[in-house]
CSV table of C-alpha atoms and ligand atoms in Angstrom, one decimal:
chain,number,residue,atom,x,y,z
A,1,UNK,CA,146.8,-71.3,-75.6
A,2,UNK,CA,146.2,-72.1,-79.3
A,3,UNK,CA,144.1,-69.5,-81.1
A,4,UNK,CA,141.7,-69.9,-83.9
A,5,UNK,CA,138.8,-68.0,-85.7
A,6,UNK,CA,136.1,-70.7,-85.6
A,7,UNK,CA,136.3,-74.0,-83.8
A,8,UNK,CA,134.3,-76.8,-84.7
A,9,UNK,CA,133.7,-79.4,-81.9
A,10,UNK,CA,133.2,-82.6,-83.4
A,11,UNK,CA,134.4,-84.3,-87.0
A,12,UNK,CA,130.8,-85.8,-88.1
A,13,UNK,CA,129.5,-85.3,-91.2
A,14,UNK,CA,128.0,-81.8,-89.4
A,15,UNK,CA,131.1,-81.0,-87.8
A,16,UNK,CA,133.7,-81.8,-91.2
A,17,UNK,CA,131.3,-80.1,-93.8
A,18,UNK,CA,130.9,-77.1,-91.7
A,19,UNK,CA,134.4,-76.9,-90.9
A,20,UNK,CA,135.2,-77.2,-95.1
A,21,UNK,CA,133.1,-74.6,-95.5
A,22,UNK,CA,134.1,-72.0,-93.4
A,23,UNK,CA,137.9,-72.8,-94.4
A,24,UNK,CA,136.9,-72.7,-97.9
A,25,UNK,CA,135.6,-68.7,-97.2
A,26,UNK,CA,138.8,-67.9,-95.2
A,27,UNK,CA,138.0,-68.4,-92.0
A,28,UNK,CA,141.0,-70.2,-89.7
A,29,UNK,CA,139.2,-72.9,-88.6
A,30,UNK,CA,140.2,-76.0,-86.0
A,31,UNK,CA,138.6,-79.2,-86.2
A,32,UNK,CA,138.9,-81.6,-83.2
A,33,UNK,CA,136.6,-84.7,-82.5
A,34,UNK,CA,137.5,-86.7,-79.4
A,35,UNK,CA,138.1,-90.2,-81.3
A,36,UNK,CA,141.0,-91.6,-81.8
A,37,UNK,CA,139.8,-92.6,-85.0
A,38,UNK,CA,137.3,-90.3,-86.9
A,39,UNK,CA,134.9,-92.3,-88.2
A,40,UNK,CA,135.0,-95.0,-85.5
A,41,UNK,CA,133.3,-96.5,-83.8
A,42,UNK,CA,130.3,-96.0,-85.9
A,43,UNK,CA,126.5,-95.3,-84.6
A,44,UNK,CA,124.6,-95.6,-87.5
A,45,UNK,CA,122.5,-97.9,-90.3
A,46,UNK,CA,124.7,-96.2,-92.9
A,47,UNK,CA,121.8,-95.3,-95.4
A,48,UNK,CA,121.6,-91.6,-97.2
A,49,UNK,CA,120.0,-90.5,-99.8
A,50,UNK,CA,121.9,-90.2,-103.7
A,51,UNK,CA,120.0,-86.8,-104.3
A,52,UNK,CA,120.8,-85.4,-100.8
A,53,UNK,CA,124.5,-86.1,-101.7
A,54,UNK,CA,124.3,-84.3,-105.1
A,55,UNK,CA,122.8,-81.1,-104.2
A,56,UNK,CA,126.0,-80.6,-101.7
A,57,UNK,CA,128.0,-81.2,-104.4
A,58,UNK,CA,129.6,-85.0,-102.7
A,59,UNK,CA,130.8,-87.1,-105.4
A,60,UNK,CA,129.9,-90.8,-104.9
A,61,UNK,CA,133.0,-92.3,-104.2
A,62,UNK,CA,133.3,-96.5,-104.4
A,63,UNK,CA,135.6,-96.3,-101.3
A,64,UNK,CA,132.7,-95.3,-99.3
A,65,UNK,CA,129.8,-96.8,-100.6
A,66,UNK,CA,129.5,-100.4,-99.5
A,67,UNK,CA,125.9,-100.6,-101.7
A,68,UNK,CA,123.7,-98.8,-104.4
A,69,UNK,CA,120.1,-99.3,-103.3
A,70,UNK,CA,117.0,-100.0,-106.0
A,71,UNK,CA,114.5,-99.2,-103.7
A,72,UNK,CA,112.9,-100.2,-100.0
A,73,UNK,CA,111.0,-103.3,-98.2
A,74,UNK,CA,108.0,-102.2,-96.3
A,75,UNK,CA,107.4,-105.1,-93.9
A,76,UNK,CA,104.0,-105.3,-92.0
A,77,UNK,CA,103.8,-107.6,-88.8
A,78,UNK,CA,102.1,-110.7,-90.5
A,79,UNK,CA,105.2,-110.3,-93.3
A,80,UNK,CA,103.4,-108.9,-96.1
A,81,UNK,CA,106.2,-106.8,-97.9
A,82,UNK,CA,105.1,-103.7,-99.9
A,83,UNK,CA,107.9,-102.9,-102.0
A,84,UNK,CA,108.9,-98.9,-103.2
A,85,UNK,CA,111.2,-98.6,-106.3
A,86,UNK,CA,113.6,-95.5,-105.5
A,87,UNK,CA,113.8,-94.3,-109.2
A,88,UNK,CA,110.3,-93.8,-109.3
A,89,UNK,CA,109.9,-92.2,-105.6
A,90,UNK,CA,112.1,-90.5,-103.9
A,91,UNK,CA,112.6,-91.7,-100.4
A,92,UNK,CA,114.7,-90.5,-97.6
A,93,UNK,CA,118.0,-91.7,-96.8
A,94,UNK,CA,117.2,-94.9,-99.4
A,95,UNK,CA,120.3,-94.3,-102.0
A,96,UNK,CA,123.4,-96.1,-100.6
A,97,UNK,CA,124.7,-98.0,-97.8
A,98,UNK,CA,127.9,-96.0,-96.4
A,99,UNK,CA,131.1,-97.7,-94.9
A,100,UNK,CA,130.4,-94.2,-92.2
A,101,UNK,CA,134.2,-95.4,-91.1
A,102,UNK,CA,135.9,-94.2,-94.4
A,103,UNK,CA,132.8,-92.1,-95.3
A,104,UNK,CA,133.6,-89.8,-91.7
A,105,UNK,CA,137.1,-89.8,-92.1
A,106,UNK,CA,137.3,-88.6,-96.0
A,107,UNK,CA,134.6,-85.7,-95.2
A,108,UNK,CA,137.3,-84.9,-92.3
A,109,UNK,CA,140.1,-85.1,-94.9
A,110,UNK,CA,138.3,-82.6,-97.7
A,111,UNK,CA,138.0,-80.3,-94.8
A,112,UNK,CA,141.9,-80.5,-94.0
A,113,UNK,CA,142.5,-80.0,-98.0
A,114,UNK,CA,140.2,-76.6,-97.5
A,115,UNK,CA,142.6,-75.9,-95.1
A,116,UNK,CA,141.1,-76.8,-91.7
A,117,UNK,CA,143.2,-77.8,-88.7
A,118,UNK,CA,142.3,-81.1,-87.3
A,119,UNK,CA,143.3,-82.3,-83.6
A,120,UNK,CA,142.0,-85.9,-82.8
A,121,UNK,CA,141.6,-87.4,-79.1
A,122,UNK,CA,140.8,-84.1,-78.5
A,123,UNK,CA,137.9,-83.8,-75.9
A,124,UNK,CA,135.9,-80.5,-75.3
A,125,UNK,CA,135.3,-80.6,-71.3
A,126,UNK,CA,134.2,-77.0,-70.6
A,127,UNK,CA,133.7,-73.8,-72.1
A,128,UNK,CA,134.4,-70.1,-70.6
A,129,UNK,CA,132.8,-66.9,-72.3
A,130,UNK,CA,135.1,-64.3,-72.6
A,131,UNK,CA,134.3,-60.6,-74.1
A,132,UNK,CA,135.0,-61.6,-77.6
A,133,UNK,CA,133.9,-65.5,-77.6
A,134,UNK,CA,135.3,-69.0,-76.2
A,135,UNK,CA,138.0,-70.4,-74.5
A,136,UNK,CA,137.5,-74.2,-74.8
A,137,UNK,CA,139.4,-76.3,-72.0
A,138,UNK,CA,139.9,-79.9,-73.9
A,139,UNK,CA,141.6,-83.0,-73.4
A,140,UNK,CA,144.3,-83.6,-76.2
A,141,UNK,CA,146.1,-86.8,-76.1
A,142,UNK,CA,145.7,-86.9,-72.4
A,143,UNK,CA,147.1,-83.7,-71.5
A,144,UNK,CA,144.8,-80.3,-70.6
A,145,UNK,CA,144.8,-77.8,-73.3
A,146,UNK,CA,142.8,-74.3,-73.3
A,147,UNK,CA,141.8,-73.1,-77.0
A,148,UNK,CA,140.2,-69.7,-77.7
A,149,UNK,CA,137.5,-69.5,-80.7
A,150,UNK,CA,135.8,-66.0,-81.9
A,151,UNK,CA,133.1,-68.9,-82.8
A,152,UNK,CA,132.0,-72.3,-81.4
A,153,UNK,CA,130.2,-74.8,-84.0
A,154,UNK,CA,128.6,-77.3,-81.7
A,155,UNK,CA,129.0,-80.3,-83.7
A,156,UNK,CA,129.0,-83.1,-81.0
A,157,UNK,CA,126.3,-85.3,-81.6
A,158,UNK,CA,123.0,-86.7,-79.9
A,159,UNK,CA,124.3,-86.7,-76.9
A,160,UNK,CA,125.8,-82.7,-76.9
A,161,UNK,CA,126.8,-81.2,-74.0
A,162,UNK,CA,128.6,-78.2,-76.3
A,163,UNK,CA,125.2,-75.8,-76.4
A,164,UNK,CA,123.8,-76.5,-72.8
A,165,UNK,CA,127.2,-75.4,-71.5
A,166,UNK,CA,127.0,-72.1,-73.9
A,167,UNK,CA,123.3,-71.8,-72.2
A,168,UNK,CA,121.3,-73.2,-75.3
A,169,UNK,CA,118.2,-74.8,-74.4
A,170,UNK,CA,119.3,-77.8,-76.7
A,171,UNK,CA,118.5,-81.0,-75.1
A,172,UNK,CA,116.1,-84.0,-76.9
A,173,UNK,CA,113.8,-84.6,-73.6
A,174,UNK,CA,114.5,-88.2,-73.1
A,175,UNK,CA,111.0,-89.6,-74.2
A,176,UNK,CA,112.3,-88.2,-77.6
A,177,UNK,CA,115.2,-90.3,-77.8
A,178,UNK,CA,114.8,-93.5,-79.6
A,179,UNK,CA,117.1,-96.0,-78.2
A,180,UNK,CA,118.6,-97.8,-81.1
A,181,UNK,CA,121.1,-101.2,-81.4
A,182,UNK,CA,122.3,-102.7,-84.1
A,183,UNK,CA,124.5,-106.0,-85.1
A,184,UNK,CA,126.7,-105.7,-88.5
A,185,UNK,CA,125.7,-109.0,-89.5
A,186,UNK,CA,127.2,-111.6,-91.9
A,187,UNK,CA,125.1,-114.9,-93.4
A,188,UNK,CA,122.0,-112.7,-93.4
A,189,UNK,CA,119.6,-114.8,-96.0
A,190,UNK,CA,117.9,-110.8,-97.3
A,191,UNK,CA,114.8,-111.8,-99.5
A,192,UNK,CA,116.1,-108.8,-101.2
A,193,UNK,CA,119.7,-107.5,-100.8
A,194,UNK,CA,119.5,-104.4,-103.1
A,195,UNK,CA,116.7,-102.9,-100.9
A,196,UNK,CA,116.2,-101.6,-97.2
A,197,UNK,CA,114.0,-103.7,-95.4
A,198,UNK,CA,112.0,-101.7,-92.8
A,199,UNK,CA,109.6,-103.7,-90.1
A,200,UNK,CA,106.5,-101.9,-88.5
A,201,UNK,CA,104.0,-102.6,-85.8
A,202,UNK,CA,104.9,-104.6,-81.8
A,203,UNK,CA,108.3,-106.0,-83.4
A,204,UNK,CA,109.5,-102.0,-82.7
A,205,UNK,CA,107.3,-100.2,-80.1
A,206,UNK,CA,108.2,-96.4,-81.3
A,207,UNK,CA,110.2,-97.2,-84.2
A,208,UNK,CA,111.2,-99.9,-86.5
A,209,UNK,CA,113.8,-102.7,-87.3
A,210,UNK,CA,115.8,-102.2,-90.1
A,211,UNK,CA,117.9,-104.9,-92.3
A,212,UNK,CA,120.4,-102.2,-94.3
A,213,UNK,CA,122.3,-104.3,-97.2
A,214,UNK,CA,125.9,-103.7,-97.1
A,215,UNK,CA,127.0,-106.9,-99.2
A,216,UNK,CA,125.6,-110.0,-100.9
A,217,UNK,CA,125.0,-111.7,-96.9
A,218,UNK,CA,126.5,-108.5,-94.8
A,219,UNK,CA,123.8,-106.5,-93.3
A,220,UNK,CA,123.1,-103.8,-90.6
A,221,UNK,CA,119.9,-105.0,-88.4
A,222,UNK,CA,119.1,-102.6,-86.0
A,223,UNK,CA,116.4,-101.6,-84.0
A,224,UNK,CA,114.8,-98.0,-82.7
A,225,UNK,CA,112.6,-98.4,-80.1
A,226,UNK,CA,110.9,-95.4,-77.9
A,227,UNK,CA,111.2,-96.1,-74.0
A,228,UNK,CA,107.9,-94.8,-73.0
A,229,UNK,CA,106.4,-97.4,-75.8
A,230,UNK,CA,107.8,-100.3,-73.9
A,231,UNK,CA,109.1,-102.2,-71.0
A,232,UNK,CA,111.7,-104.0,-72.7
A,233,UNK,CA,114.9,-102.6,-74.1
A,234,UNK,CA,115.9,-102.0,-77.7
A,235,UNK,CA,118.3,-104.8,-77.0
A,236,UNK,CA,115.7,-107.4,-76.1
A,237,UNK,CA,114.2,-106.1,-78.6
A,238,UNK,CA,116.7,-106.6,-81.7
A,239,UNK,CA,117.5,-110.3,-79.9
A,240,UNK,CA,113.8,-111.7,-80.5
A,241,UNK,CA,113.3,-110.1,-83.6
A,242,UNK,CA,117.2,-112.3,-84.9
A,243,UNK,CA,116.0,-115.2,-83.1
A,244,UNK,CA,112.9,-115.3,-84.9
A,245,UNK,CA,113.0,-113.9,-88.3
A,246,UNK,CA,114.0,-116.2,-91.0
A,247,UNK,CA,116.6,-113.8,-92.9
A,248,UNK,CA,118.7,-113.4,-89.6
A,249,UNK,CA,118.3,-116.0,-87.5
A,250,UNK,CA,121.2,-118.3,-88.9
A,251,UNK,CA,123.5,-114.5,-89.5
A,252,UNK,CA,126.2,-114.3,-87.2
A,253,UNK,CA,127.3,-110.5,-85.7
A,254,UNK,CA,130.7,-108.8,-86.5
A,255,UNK,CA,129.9,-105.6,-84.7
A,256,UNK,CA,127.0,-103.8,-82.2
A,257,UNK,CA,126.8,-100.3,-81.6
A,258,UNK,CA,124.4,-98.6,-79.5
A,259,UNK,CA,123.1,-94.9,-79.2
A,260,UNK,CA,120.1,-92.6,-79.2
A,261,UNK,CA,118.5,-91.0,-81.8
A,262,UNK,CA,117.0,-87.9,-81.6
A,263,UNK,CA,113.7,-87.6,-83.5
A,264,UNK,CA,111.9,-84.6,-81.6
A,265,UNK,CA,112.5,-82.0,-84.5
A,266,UNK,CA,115.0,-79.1,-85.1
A,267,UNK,CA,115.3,-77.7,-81.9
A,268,UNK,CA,114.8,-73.3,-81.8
A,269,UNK,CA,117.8,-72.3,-79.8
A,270,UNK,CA,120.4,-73.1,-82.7
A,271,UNK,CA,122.7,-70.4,-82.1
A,272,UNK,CA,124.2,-67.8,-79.3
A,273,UNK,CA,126.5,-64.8,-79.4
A,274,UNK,CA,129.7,-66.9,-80.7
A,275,UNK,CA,128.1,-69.9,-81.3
A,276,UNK,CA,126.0,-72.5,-83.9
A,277,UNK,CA,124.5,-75.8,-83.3
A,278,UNK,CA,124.6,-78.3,-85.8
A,279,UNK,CA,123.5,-82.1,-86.7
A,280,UNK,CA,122.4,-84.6,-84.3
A,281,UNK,CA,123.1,-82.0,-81.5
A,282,UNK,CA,120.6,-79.4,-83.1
A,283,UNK,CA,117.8,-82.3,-83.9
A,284,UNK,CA,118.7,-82.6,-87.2
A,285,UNK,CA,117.2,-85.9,-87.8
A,286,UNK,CA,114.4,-86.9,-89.9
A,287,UNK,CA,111.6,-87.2,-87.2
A,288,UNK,CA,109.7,-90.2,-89.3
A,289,UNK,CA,112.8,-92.1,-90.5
A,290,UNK,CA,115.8,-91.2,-87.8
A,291,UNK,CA,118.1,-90.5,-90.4
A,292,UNK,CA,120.5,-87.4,-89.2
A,293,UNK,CA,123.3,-87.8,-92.5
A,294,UNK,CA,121.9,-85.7,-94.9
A,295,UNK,CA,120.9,-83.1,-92.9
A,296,UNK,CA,123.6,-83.1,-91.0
A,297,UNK,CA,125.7,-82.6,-94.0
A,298,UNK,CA,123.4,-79.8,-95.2
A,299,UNK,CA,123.2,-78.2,-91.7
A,300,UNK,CA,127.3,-77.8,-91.7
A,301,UNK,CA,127.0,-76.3,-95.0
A,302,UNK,CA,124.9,-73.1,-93.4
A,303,UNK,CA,126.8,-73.2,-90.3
A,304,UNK,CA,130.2,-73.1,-92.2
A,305,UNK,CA,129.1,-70.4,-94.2
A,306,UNK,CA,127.4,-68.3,-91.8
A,307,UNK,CA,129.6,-68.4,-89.4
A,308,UNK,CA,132.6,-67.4,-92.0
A,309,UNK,CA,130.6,-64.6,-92.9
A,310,UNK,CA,130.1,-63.6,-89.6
A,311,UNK,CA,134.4,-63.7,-89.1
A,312,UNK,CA,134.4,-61.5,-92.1
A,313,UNK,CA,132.4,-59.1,-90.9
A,314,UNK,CA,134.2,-59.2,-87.6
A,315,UNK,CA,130.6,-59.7,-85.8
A,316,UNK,CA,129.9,-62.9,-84.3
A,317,UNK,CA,126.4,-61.8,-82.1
A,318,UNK,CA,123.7,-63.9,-82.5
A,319,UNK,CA,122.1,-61.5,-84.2
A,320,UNK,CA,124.5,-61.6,-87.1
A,321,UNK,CA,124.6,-65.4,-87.0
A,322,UNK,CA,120.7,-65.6,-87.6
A,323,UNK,CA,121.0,-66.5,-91.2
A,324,UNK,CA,121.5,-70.2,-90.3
A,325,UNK,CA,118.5,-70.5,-88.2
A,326,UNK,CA,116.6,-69.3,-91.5
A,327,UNK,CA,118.6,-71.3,-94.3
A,328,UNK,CA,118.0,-74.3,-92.1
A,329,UNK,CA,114.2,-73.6,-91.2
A,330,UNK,CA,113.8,-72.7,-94.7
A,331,UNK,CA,115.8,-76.1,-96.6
A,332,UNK,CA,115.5,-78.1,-93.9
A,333,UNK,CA,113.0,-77.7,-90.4
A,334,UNK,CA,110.4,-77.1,-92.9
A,335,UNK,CA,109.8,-80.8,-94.5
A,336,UNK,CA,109.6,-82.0,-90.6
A,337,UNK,CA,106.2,-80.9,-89.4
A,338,UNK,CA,104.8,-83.3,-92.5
A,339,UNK,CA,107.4,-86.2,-91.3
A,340,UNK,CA,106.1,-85.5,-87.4
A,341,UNK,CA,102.6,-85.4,-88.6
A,342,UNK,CA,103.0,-89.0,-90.6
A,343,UNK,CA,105.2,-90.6,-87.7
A,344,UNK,CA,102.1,-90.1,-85.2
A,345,UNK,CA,100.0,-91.3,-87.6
A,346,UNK,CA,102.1,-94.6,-88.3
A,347,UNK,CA,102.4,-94.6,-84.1
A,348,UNK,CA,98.4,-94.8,-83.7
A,349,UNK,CA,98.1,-98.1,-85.9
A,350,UNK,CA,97.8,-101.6,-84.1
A,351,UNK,CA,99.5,-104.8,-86.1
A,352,UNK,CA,95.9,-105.4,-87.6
A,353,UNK,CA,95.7,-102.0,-89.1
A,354,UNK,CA,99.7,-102.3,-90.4
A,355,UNK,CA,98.4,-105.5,-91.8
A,356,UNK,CA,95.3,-104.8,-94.1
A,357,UNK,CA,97.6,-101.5,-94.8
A,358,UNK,CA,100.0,-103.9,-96.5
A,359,UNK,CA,97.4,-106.2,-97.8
A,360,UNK,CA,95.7,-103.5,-99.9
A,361,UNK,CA,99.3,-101.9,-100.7
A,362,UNK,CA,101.0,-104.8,-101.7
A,363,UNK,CA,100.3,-105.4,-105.3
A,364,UNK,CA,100.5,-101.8,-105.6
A,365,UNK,CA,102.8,-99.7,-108.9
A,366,UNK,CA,103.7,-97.3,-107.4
A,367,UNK,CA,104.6,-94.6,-110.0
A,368,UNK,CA,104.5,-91.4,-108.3
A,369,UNK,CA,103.4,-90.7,-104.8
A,370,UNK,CA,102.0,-87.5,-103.5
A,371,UNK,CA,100.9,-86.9,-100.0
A,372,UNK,CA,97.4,-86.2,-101.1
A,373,UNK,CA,97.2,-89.5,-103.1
A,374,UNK,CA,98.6,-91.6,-100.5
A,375,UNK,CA,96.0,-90.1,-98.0
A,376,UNK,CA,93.3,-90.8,-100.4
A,377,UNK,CA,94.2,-94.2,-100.7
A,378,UNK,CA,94.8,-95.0,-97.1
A,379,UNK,CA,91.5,-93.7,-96.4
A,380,UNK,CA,90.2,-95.5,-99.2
A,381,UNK,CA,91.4,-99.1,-97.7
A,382,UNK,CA,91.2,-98.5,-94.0
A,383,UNK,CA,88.1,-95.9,-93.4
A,384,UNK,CA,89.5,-95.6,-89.8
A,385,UNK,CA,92.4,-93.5,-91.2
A,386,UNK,CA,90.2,-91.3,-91.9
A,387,UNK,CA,89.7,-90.8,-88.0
A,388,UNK,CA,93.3,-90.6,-87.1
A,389,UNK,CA,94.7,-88.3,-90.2
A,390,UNK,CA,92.0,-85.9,-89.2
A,391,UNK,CA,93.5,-85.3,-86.3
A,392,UNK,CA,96.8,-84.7,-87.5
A,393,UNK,CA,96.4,-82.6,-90.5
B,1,LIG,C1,121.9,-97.0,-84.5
B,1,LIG,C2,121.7,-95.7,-85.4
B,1,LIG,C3,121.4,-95.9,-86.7
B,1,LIG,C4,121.3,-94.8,-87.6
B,1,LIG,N1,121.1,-95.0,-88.9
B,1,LIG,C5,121.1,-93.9,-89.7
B,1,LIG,C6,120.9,-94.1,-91.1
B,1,LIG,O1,120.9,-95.2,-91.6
B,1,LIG,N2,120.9,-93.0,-91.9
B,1,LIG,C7,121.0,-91.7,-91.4
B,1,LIG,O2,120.9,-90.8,-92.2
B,1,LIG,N3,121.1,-91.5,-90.1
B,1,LIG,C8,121.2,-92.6,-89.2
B,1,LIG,N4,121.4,-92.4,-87.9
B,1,LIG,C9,121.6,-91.0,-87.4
B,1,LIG,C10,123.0,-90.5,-87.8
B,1,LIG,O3,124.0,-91.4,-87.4
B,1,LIG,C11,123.3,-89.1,-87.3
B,1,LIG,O4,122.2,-88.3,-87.6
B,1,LIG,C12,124.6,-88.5,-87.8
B,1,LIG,O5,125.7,-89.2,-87.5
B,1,LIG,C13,124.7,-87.1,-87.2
B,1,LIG,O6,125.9,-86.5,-87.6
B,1,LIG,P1,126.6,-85.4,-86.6
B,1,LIG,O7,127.8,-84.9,-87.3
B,1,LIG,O8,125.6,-84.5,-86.2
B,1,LIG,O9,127.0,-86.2,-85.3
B,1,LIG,P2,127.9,-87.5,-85.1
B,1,LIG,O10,128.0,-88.3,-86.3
B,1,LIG,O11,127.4,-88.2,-83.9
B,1,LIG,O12,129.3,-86.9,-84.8
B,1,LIG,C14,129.6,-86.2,-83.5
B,1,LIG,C15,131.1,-86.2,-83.3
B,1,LIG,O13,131.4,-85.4,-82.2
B,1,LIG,C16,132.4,-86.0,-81.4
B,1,LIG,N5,132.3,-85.4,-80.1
B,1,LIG,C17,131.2,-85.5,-79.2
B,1,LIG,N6,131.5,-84.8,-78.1
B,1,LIG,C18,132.7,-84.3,-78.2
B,1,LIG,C19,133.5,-83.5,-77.4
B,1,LIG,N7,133.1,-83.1,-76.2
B,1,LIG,N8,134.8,-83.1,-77.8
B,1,LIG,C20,135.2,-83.5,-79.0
B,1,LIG,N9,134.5,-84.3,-79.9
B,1,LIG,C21,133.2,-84.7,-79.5
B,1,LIG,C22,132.1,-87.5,-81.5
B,1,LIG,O14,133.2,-88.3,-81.2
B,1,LIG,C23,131.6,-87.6,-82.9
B,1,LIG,O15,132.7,-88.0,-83.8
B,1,LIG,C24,121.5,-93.5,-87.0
B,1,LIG,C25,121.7,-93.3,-85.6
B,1,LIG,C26,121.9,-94.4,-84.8
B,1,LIG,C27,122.2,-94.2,-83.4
């Protein structure tokens, strides 16, 4: 049976940043992701945001950034682009285009310099209590192993099983999960390859498609769609929207990758006696945007520490661990109700709407935004806002 102080169940950004952390306070910490390849295959648009990065203290690093970003392409569904300029507003996950493969794994390898333990093809399949925490019974290179933790960090993703089987109530209800596919594309003729291109209205019931620059003619085109918006799948979907735009429909695909993302908000059972949530598995995903990387990041910064803290102080009740469930309500959880509130709001507009939207927006400057001046402005072109914001704020 191996032994460890805190085990961390999946090498994500959530799983390797809390598992640095907590080996950085002293904690013996195990690492073990069920890939062969950590990093691979990826599930993700690859964008995150510069300023997110610096405030954890992650130097930029050319091996992982595939693209700097100026700034993002609003689309609307008659093609009217409305164009944001990142250095004069800050907008999330618009900074850089990741290569997640190398991006994953080096996060995994500063949490083996900290001096975390790392075991890969190493699948969690069930979990025991005992008085004193875990035992783990995994899959390691095909043969059954048993590991015993003081602490579980549930880093396994959107589609965590981790929490449930420590009796969390930590599942995304499933008309909470946008269904998401995207191509890496190459020959992708961008009518702007330094920005994100983002397109609203029928093209995406739910959500949006994205086109996220990774080269001169490579991009990632995706789609998030919700089920209960529509009839069709995500993958239908994405095919159309190739066939028919004109910056895709000559590109040729390299890559798809499929999987759910869960944009129902930070979910309140985060932690147990002996145990954390963390990332994807938690809801830590921007409700308005689906983008999980920063917070992620910043969620396995609490955990790490928390749940080293709690090692330290030989204590690892749920009581003890309740730090992280305020750091992250306080730094994180609490920017979501205003994403939640402005995703409904973008939900309740037909194409028309979207359309004089990004009529009246589309010779805009945008210097600075604020919340209240947007709102005043929207309200300003379309009077109907006015109906629908009211009922949201
Ligand atoms: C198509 C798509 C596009 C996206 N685009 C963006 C974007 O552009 N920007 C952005 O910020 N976010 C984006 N996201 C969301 C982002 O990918 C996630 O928020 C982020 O990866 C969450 O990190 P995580 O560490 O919580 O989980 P993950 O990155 O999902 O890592 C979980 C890890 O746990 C491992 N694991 C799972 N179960 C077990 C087990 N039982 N035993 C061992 N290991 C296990 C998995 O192998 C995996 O490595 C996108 C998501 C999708 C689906």
């Amino acid at each position: 049976m191996i032994e460890t102080d805190i085990l961390v169940v999946g090498a994500g950004p959530s799983g390797s940043l809390a598992a640095k952390e907590a080996a950085l306070k002293g904690a013996n910490v195990l690492l073990i992701d069920r890939k062969s390849e950590i990093g691979s295959p990826k599930r993700c648009a690859e964008g995150v945001s510069k300023e997110g990065l610096k405030e954890l203290g992650i130097k930029p690093d050319p091996r992982w950034i595939a693209r700097e970003l100026d700034g993002v392409r609003l689309v609307a569904p008659d093609n009217t682009n409305v164009f944001l300029d990142t250095s004069t507003i800050p907008i999330p996950e618009a900074g850089y285009i990741l290569e997640r493969k190398v991006f994953d794994k080096h996060m995994a390898m500063d949490a083996a310099r900290a001096g975390a333990e790392i075991m890969i093809k190493t699948n969690a399949k069930s979990l025991k209590r005992i008085d004193d925490g875990f035992i783990v019974e995994a899959d390691h290179m095909g043969e059954p192993i048993e590991i015993k933790a003081k602490i579980i960090i549930a880093a396994d993703g959107p589609e965590s099983r981790i929490g449930r089987m420590a009796g969390l109530k930590c599942n995304t209800p499933a008309e909470h999960m946008e269904s998401c596919v995207q191509f890496e594309m190459a020959g992708v003729d961008m009518v702007n390859n330094q920005d994100i291109s983002l397109f609203f209205g029928s093209v995406a019931p739910g959500g949006y498609v994205w086109i996220f620059p990774k080269g001169d003619d490579i991009a990632n085109v995706g789609i998030g769609v919700l089920k209960s918006k529509t009839d069709k799948s995500a993958y239908d979907h994405l095919v159309d929207f190739i066939k028919t735009c004109p910056e895709t429909k000559n590109a040729q695909p390299v890559e798809i990758n499929v999987g759910g993302d869960p944009v129902d908000g930070l979910m309140s059972d985060r932690i147990g006696d002996n145990i954390l949530v963390v990332g994807d598995a938690a809801g830590f995903v921007n409700p308005l945007t689906g983008g999980g990387i920063n917070s992620a990041l910043e969620s396995g910064v609490y955990a790490g520490i928390v749940a080293a803290q709690a090692i330290e102080d030989e204590n690892y009740s749920k009581r003890n661990l309740k730090e992280y469930v305020k750091l992250t309500d306080e730094h994180i959880g609490k920017n979501y109700k205003k994403y939640n509130a402005a995703k409904a709001y973008l939900l309740s507009l037909s194409d028309e709407e979207l359309n004089e939207i990004a009529a009246a927006f589309k010779d805009e400057e945008f210097s600075e935004v604020t919340p209240r001046s947007l709102i005043k402005r929207l309200i300003k072109v379309s009077p109907k806002a006015l109906l629908k914001l009211g009922k949201l704020f």
